[in-house]
Every structure is written in structure tokens, then in C-alpha cells.
PDB file of C-alpha atoms in Angstrom:
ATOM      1  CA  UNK A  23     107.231  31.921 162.832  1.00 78.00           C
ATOM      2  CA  UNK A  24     108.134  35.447 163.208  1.00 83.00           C
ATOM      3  CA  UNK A  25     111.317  34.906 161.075  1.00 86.00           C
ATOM      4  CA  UNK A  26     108.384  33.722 158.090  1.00 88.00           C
ATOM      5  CA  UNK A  27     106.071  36.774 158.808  1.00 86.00           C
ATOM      6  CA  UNK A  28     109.065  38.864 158.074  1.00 85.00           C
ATOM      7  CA  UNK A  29     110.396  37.106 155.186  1.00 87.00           C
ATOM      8  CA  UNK A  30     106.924  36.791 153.700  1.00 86.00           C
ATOM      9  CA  UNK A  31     106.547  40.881 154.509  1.00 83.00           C
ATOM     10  CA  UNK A  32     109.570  41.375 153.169  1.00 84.00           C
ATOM     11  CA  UNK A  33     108.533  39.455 149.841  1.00 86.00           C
ATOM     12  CA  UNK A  34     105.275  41.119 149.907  1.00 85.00           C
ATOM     13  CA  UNK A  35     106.549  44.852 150.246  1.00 83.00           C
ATOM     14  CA  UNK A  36     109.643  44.463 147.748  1.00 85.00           C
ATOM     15  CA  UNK A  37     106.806  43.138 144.737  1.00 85.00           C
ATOM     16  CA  UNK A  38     104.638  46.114 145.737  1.00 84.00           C
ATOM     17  CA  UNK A  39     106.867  48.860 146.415  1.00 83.00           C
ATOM     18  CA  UNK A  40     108.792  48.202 143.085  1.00 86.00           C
ATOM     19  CA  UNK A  41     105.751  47.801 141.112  1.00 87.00           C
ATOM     20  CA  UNK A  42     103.807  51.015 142.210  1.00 87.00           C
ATOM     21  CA  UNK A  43     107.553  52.418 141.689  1.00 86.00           C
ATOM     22  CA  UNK A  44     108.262  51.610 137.954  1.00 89.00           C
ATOM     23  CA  UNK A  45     104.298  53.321 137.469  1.00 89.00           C
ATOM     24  CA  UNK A  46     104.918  55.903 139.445  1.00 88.00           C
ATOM     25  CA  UNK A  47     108.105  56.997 136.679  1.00 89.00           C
ATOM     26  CA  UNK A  48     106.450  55.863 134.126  1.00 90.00           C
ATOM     27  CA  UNK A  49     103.397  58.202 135.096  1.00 89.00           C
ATOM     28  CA  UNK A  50     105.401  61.237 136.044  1.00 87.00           C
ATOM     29  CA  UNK A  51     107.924  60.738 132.216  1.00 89.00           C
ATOM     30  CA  UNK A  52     104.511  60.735 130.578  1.00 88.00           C
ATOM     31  CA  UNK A  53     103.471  63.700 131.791  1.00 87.00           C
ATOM     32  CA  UNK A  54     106.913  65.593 131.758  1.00 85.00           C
ATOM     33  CA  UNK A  55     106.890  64.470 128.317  1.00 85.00           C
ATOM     34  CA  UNK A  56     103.757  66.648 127.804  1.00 83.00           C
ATOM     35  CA  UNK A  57     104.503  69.221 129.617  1.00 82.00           C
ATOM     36  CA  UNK A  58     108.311  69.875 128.072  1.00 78.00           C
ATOM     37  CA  UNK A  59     109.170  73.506 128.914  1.00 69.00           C
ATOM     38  CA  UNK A  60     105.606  74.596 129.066  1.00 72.00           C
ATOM     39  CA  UNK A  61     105.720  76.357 131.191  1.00 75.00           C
ATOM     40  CA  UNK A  62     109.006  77.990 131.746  1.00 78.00           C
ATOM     41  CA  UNK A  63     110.306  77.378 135.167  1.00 80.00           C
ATOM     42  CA  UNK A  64     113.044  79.469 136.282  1.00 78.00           C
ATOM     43  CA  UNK A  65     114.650  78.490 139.656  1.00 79.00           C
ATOM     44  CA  UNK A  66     115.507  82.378 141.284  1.00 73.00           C
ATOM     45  CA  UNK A  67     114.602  84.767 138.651  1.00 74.00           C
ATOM     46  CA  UNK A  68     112.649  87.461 139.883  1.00 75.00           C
ATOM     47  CA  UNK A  69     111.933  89.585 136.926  1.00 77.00           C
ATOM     48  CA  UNK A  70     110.223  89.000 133.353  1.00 75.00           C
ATOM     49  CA  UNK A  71     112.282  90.261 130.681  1.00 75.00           C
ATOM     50  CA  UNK A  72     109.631  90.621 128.324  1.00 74.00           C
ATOM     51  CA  UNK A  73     107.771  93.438 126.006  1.00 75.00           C
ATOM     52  CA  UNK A  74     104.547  91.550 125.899  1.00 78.00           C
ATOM     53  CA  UNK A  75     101.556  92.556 128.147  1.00 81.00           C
ATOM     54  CA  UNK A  76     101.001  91.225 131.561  1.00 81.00           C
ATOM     55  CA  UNK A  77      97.616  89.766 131.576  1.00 83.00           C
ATOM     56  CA  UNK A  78      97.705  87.852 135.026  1.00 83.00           C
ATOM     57  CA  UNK A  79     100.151  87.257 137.857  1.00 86.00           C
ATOM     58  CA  UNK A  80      99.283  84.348 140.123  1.00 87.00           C
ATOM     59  CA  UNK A  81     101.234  81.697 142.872  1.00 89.00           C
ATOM     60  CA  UNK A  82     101.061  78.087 141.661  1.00 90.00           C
ATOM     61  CA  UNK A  83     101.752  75.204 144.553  1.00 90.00           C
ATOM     62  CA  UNK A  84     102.032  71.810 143.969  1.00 90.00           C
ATOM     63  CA  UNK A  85     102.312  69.058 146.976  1.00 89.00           C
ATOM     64  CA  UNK A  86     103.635  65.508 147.646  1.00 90.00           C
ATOM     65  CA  UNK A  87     103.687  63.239 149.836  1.00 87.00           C
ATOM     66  CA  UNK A  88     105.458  59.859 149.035  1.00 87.00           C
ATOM     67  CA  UNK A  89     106.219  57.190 151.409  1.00 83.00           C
ATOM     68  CA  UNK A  90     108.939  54.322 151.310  1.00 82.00           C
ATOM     69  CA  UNK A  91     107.915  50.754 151.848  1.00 81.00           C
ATOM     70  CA  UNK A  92     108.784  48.330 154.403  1.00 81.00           C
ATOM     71  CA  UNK A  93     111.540  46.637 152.013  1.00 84.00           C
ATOM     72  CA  UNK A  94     113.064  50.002 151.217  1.00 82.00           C
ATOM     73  CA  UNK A  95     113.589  50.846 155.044  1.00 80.00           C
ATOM     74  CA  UNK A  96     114.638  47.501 156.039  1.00 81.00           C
ATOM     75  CA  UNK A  97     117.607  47.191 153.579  1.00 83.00           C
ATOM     76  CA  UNK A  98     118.163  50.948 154.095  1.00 81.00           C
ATOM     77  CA  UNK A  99     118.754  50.229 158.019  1.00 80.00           C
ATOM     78  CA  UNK A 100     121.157  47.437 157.187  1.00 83.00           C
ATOM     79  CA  UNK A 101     122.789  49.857 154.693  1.00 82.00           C
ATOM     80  CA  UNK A 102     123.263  52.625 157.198  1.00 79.00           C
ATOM     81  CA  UNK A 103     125.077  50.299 159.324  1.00 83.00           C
ATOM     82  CA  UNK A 104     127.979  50.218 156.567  1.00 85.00           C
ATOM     83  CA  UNK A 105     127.293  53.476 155.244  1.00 83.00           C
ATOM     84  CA  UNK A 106     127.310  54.525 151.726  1.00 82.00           C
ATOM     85  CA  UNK A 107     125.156  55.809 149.377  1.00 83.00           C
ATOM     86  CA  UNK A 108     121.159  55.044 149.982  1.00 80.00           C
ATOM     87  CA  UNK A 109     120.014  54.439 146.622  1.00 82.00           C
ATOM     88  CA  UNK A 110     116.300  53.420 147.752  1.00 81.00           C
ATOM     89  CA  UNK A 111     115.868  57.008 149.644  1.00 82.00           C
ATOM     90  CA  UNK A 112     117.084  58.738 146.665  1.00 86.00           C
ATOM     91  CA  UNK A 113     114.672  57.173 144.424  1.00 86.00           C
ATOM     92  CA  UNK A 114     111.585  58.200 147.122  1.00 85.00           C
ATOM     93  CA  UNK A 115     113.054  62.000 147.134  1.00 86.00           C
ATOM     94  CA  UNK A 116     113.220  62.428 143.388  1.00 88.00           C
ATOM     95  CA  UNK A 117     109.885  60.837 142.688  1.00 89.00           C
ATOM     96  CA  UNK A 118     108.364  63.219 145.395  1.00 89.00           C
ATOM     97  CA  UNK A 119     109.911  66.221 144.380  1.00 90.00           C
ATOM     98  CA  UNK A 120     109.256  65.403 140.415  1.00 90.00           C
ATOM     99  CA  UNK A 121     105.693  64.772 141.332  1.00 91.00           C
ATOM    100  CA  UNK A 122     105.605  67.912 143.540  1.00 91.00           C
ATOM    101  CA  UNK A 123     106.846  70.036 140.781  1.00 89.00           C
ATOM    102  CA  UNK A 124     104.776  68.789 138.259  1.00 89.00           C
ATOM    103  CA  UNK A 125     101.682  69.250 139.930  1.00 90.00           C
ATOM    104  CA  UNK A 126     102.713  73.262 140.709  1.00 89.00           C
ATOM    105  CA  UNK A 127     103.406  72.994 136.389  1.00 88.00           C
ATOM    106  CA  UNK A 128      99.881  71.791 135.628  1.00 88.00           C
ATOM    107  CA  UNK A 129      98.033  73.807 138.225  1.00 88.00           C
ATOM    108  CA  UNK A 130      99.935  76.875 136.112  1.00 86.00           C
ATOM    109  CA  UNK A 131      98.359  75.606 132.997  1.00 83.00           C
ATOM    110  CA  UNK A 132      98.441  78.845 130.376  1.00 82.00           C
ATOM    111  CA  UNK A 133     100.790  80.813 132.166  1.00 84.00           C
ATOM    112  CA  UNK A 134     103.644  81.431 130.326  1.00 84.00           C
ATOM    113  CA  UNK A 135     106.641  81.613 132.881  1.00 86.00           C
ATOM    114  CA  UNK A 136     106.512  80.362 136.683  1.00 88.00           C
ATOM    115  CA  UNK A 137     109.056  82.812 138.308  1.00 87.00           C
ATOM    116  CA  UNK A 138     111.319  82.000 141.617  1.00 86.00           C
ATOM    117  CA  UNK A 139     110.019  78.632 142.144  1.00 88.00           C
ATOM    118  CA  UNK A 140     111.123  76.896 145.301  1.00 87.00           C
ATOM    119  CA  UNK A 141     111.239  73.536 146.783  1.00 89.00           C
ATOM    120  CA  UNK A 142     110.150  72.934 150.446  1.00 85.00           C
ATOM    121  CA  UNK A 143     111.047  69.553 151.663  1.00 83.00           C
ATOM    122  CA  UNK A 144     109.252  67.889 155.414  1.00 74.00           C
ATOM    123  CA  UNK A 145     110.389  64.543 155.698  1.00 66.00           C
ATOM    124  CA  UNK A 146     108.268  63.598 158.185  1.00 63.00           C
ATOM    125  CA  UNK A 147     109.587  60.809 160.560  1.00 59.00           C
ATOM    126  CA  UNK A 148     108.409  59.780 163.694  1.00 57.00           C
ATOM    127  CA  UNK A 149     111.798  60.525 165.740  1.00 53.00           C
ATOM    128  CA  UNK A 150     110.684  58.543 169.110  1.00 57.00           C
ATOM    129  CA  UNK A 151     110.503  55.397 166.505  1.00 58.00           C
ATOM    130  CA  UNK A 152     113.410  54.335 164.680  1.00 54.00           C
ATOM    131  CA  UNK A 153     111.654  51.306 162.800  1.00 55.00           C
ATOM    132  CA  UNK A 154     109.249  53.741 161.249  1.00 60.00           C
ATOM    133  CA  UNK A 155     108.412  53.888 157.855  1.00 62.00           C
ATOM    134  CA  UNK A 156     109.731  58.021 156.540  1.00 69.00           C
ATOM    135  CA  UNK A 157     107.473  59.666 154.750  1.00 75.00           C
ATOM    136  CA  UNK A 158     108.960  62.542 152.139  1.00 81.00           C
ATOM    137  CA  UNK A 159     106.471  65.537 151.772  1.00 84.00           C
ATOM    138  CA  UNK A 160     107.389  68.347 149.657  1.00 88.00           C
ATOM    139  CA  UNK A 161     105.965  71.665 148.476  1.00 88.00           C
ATOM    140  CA  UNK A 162     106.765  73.114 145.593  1.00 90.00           C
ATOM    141  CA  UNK A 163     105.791  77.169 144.656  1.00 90.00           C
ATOM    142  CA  UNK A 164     106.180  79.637 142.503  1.00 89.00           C
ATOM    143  CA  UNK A 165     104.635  83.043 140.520  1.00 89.00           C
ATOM    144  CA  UNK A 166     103.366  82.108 137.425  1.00 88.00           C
ATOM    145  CA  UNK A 167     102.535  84.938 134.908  1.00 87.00           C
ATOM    146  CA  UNK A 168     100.793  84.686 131.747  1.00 86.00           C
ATOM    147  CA  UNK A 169     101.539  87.172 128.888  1.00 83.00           C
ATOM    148  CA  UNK A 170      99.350  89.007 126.396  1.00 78.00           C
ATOM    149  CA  UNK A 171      99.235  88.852 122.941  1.00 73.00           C
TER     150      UNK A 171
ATOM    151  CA  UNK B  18      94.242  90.003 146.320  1.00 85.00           C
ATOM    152  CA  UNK B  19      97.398  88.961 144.300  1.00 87.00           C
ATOM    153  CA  UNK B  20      99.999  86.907 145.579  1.00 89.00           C
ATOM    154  CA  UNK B  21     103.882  86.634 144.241  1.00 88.00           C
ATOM    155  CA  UNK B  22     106.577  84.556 145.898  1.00 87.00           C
ATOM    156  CA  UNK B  23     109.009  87.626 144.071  1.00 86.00           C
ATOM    157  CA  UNK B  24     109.832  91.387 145.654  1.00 86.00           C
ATOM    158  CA  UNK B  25     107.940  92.509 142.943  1.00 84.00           C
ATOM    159  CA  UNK B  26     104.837  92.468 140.976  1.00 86.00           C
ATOM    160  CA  UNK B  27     105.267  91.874 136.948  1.00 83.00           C
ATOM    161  CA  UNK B  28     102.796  94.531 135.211  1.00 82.00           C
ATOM    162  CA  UNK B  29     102.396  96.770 138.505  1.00 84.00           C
ATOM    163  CA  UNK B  30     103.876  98.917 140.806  1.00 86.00           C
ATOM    164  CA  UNK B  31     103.772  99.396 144.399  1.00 87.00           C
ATOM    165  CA  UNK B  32     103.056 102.343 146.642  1.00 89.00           C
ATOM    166  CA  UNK B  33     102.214 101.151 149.755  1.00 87.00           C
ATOM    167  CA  UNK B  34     104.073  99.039 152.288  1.00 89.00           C
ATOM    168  CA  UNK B  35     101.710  97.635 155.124  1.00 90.00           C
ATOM    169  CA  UNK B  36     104.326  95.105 156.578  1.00 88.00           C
ATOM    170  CA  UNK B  37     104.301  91.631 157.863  1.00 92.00           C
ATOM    171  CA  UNK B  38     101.310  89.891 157.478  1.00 92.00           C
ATOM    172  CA  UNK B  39     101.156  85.730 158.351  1.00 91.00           C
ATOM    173  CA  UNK B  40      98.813  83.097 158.386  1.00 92.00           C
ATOM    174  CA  UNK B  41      99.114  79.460 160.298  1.00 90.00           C
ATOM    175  CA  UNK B  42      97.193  76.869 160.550  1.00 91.00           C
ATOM    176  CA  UNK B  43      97.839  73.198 162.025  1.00 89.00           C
ATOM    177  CA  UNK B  44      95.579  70.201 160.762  1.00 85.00           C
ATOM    178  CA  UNK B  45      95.452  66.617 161.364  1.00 81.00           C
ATOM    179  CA  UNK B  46      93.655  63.744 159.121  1.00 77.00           C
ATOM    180  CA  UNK B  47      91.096  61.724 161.162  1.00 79.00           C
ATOM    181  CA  UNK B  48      92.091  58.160 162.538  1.00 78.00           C
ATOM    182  CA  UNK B  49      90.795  55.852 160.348  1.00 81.00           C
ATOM    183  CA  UNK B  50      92.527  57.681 157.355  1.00 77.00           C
ATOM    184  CA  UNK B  51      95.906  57.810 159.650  1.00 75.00           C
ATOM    185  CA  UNK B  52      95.359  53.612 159.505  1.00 78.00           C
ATOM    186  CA  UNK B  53      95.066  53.879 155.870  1.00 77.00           C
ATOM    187  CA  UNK B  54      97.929  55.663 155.279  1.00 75.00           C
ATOM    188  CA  UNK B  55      99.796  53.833 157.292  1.00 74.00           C
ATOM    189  CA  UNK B  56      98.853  50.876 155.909  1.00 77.00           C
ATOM    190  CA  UNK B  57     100.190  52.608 152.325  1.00 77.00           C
ATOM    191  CA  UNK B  58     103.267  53.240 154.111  1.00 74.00           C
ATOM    192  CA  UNK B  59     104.262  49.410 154.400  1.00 77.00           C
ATOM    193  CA  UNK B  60     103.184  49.161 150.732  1.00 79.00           C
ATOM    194  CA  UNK B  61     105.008  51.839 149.288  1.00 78.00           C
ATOM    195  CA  UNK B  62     103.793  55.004 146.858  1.00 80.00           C
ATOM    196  CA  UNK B  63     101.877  58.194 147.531  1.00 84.00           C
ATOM    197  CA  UNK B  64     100.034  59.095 150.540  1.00 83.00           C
ATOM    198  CA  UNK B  65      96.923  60.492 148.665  1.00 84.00           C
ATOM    199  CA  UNK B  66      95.260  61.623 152.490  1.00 83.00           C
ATOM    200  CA  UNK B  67      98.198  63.572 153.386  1.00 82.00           C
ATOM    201  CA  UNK B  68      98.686  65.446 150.304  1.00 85.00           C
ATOM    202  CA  UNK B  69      95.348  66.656 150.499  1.00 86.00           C
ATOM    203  CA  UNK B  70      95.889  67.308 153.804  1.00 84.00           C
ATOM    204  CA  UNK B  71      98.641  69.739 152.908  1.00 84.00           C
ATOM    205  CA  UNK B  72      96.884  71.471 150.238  1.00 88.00           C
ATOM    206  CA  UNK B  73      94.082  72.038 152.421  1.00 89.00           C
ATOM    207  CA  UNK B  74      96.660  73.454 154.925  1.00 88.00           C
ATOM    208  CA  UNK B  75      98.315  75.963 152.587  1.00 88.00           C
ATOM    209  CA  UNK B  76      94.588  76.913 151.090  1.00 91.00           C
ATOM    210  CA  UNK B  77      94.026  77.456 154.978  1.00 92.00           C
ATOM    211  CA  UNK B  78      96.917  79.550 155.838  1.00 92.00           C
ATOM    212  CA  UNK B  79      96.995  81.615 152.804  1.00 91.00           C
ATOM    213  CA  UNK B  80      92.902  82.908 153.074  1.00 92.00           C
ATOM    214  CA  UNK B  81      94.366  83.801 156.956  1.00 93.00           C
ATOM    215  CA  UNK B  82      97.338  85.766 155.548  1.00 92.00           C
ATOM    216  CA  UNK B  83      94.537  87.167 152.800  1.00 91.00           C
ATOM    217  CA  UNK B  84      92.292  88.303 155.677  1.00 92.00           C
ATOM    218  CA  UNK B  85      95.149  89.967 157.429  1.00 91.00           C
ATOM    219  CA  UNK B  86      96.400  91.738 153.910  1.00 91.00           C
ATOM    220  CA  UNK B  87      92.693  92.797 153.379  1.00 91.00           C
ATOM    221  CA  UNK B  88      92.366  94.201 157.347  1.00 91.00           C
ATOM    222  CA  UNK B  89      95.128  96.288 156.627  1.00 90.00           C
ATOM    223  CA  UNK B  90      93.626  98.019 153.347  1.00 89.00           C
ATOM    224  CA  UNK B  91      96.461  96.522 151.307  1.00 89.00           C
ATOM    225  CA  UNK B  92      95.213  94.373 147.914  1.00 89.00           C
ATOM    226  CA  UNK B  93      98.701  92.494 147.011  1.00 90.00           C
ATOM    227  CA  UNK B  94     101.053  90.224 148.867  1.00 91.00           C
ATOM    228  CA  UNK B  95     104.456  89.947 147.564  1.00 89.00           C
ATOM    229  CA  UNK B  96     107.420  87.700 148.779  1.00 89.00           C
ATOM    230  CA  UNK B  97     105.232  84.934 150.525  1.00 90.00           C
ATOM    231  CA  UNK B  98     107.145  82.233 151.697  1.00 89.00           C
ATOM    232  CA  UNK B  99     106.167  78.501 153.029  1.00 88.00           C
ATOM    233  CA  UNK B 100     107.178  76.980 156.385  1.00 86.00           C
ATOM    234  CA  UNK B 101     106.165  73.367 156.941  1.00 81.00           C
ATOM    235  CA  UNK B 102     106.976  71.209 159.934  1.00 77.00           C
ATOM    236  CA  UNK B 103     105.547  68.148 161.513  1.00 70.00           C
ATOM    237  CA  UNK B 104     104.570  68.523 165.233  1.00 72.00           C
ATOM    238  CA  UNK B 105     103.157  65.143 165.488  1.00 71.00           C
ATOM    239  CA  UNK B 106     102.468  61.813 163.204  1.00 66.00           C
ATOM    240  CA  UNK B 107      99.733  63.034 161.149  1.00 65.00           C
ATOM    241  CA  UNK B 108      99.740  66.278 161.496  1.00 74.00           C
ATOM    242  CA  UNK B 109     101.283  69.108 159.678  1.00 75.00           C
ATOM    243  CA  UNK B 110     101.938  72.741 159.872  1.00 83.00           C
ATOM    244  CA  UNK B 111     102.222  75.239 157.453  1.00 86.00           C
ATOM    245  CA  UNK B 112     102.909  78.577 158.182  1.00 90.00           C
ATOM    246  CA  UNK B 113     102.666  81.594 155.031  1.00 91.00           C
ATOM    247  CA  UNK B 114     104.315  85.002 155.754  1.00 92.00           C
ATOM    248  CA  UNK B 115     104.831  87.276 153.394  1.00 92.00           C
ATOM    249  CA  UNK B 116     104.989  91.240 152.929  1.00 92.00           C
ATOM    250  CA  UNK B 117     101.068  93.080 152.213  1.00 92.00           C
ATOM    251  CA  UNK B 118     101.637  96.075 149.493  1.00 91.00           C
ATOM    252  CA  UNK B 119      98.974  97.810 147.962  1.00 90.00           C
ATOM    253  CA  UNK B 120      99.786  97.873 144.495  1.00 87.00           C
ATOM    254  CA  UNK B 121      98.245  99.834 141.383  1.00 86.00           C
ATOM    255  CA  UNK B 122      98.825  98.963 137.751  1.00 83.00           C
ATOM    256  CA  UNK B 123     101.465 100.409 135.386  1.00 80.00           C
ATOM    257  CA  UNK B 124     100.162 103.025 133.010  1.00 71.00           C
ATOM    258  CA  UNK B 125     101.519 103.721 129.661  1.00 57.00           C
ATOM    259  CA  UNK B 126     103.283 100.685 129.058  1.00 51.00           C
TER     260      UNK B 126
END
């Protein structure tokens, strides 16, 4: 009976995880799509080379948090028996720090640069339970400035 | 009160250093969303209750910082940083430092 619940979870999870997964890309391609390069982030600049007016100088944040599903965990404890490379984590990290950074992009809507932007990464995990579910939370900030005419 | 995650700030120039200035705050989502979310967990995707929760943290933590800035007479903060860390399940720090200038515009450019 228990070996069913399980299976049945397992079944359950796998459809739903992957599902809201393939979206989730889908969803965050779109938008990079419309966002290409617009703004300008630059990953440790700290100065604007620039001859244009300074109209506005601002921080820009963007959060996520993105959690794995019950599937993902389950094959990744079996994989980190064997070791190797855990493909299902990876996938949960990039789609929370693409979704973190995009939201910092769109809150800078009209800026024209973001400056130093930096990536703050939490996973949060409860440490006392090993069966738990990790959760990936990341912050992403910068300066954006907009230039004059 | 302008805030820049750089040493600097683009269009303006400092003249007054006031020092360390920090804001913290920790915050926790109520039980019933705690179920929720961890209901989402065995599902899969994004945690919509604890993003908010973080962006309601960092709003928090920055006004503190802001009130510090402003007790000290300065009107810029430059170099703020983020710390994050989870004390508990469901709860989440985040801690804003940075340096409080005061800071005047750039004439003649």
C-alpha cells in the first residue's frame, strides 16, 4: 500500500513538476526575448562611460523563490548515492536565477544601464530533515541609471 | 534618499562620509500559507508566498537603513549590499548595509 502511494506520488509529481517546468522556460524565453539587451546589464562595472546626462540613479531587485518537486528530489537522492552530475537541481537553479534576474530587468524598465548587478543565492533547506523538499531563493540587484537626451 | 549598490554615484559627487548604516529585519509567512507552500513544494514551480515574503523583507530592511541614513543628515547610500539567510522553515532574513554619503550634484557638466 505504501509502495502504491509512492509510486502513484511519484507519477503524480513527475507529470506536474515537468509540466509547470517546460511553462516556466517557455514563460521566462518569452520574456527574455522582449527584453533582449534592454536594459544593459553589466556584471561588476562600476562606472558609466557615457557623455549623455544623468537623469536618475536608482537600485533595481528582483526575487525568486523556486522549489523542486517530490520526483526531482527522489531521483536526486538516488543520484547522490552514485554521484555525478544533478541535472534536475541544475535546471531548478537556472530557472530561479533567470526568473530572479528578469524580474530586477523589468522592475528597471527605462533605465538605460543596470550597473554592478549581483546574484544572492539562499537555498533554503531544512538541515534537521534530509527528505525535505529544497527550496532555491535568490536575489538579484543592481543600480540602474537612466540617461538624458 | 538615493541608493547605489556602486562606490559611487553616476551624475553626483560626494562630500560627506557618515559611515555604516544597516537595516534588518526577520519575517515569517503565516501557517496556513506555510501549508500552501508546502503543498507547492511536492508539486514543483514557484513559491509565489515566499517571494513576496522576501520582497517585503528587503522593502523592510532598506526603509530601516533609510531611517538610519536620514538620522544621520546624510541623503545618499552608496555600496549597499544584501545578506539573506534562513533561521528557520519559513522564515527569512535579510540584512542591507551599506555606506550613508551626503551627496550634491555635479555642476557644469
Amino acid at each position: 500500500m505504501d509502495l502504491l502511494l509512492l509510486i502513484i506520488l511519484l507519477i503524480v509529481t513527475f507529470c506536474s513538476g515537468s509540466i509547470i517546468e517546460k511553462r516556466h522556460f517557455k514563460n521566462l524565453v518569452s520574456r527574455e526575448k522582449a527584453l533582449l539587451r534592454f536594459p544593459t546589464v553589466s556584471f561588476g562595472a562600476k562606472k558609466v562611460i557615457t557623455n549623455k546626462k544623468i537623469v536618475n540613479v536608482r537600485m533595481v531587485c528582483g526575487e525568486a523563490v523556486i522549489g523542486a518537486d517530490y520526483f526531482k528530489c527522489f531521483v536526486s537522492n538516488i543520484k547522490n548515492f552514485f554521484g555525478g552530475r544533478m541535472t534536475s537541481y541544475e535546471s531548478v537553479m537556472d530557472r530561479a536565477r533567470r526568473e530572479a534576474l528578469l524580474r530586477m530587468r523589468e522592475s528597471a524598465r527605462g533605465a538605460s544601464i543596470i550597473l554592478n548587478a549581483r546574484i544572492e543565492t539562499v537555498m533554503v533547506n531544512d538541515p534537521k530533515n534530509p527528505q525535505s523538499v529544497p527550496q532555491c531563493a535568490v536575489m538579484a540587484y543592481g543600480t540602474a541609471v537612466t540617461y538624458g537626451k | 534618499m538615493i541608493l547605489t549598490n556602486i562606490e559611487t554615484i553616476p551624475g553626483m559627487k560626494i562630500v560627506g562620509n557618515f559611515g555604516l548604516v544597516s537595516g534588518s529585519t526577520v519575517r515569517a509567512k503565516n501557517a496556513i500559507l506555510d501549508m500552501g507552500a508546502g503543498l507547492k513544494n511536492v508539486v514543483g514551480g514557484e513559491l509565489k508566498s515566499y517571494t513576496d515574503l522576501l520582497t517585503t523583507a528587503r522593502q523592510e530592511a532598506i526603509s530601516r537603513m533609510e531611517q538610519q541614513a536620514q538620522m544621520l543628515g546624510a541623503n545618499a547610500i552608496v555600496n549597499v549590499r544584501f545578506a539573506t539567510s534562513a533561521i528557520t522553515a519559513g522564515a527569512a532574513e535579510v540584512y542591507a548595509y551599506g555606506t550613508a554619503v551626503k551627496a550634491q550634484p555635479v555642476t557644469g557638466v
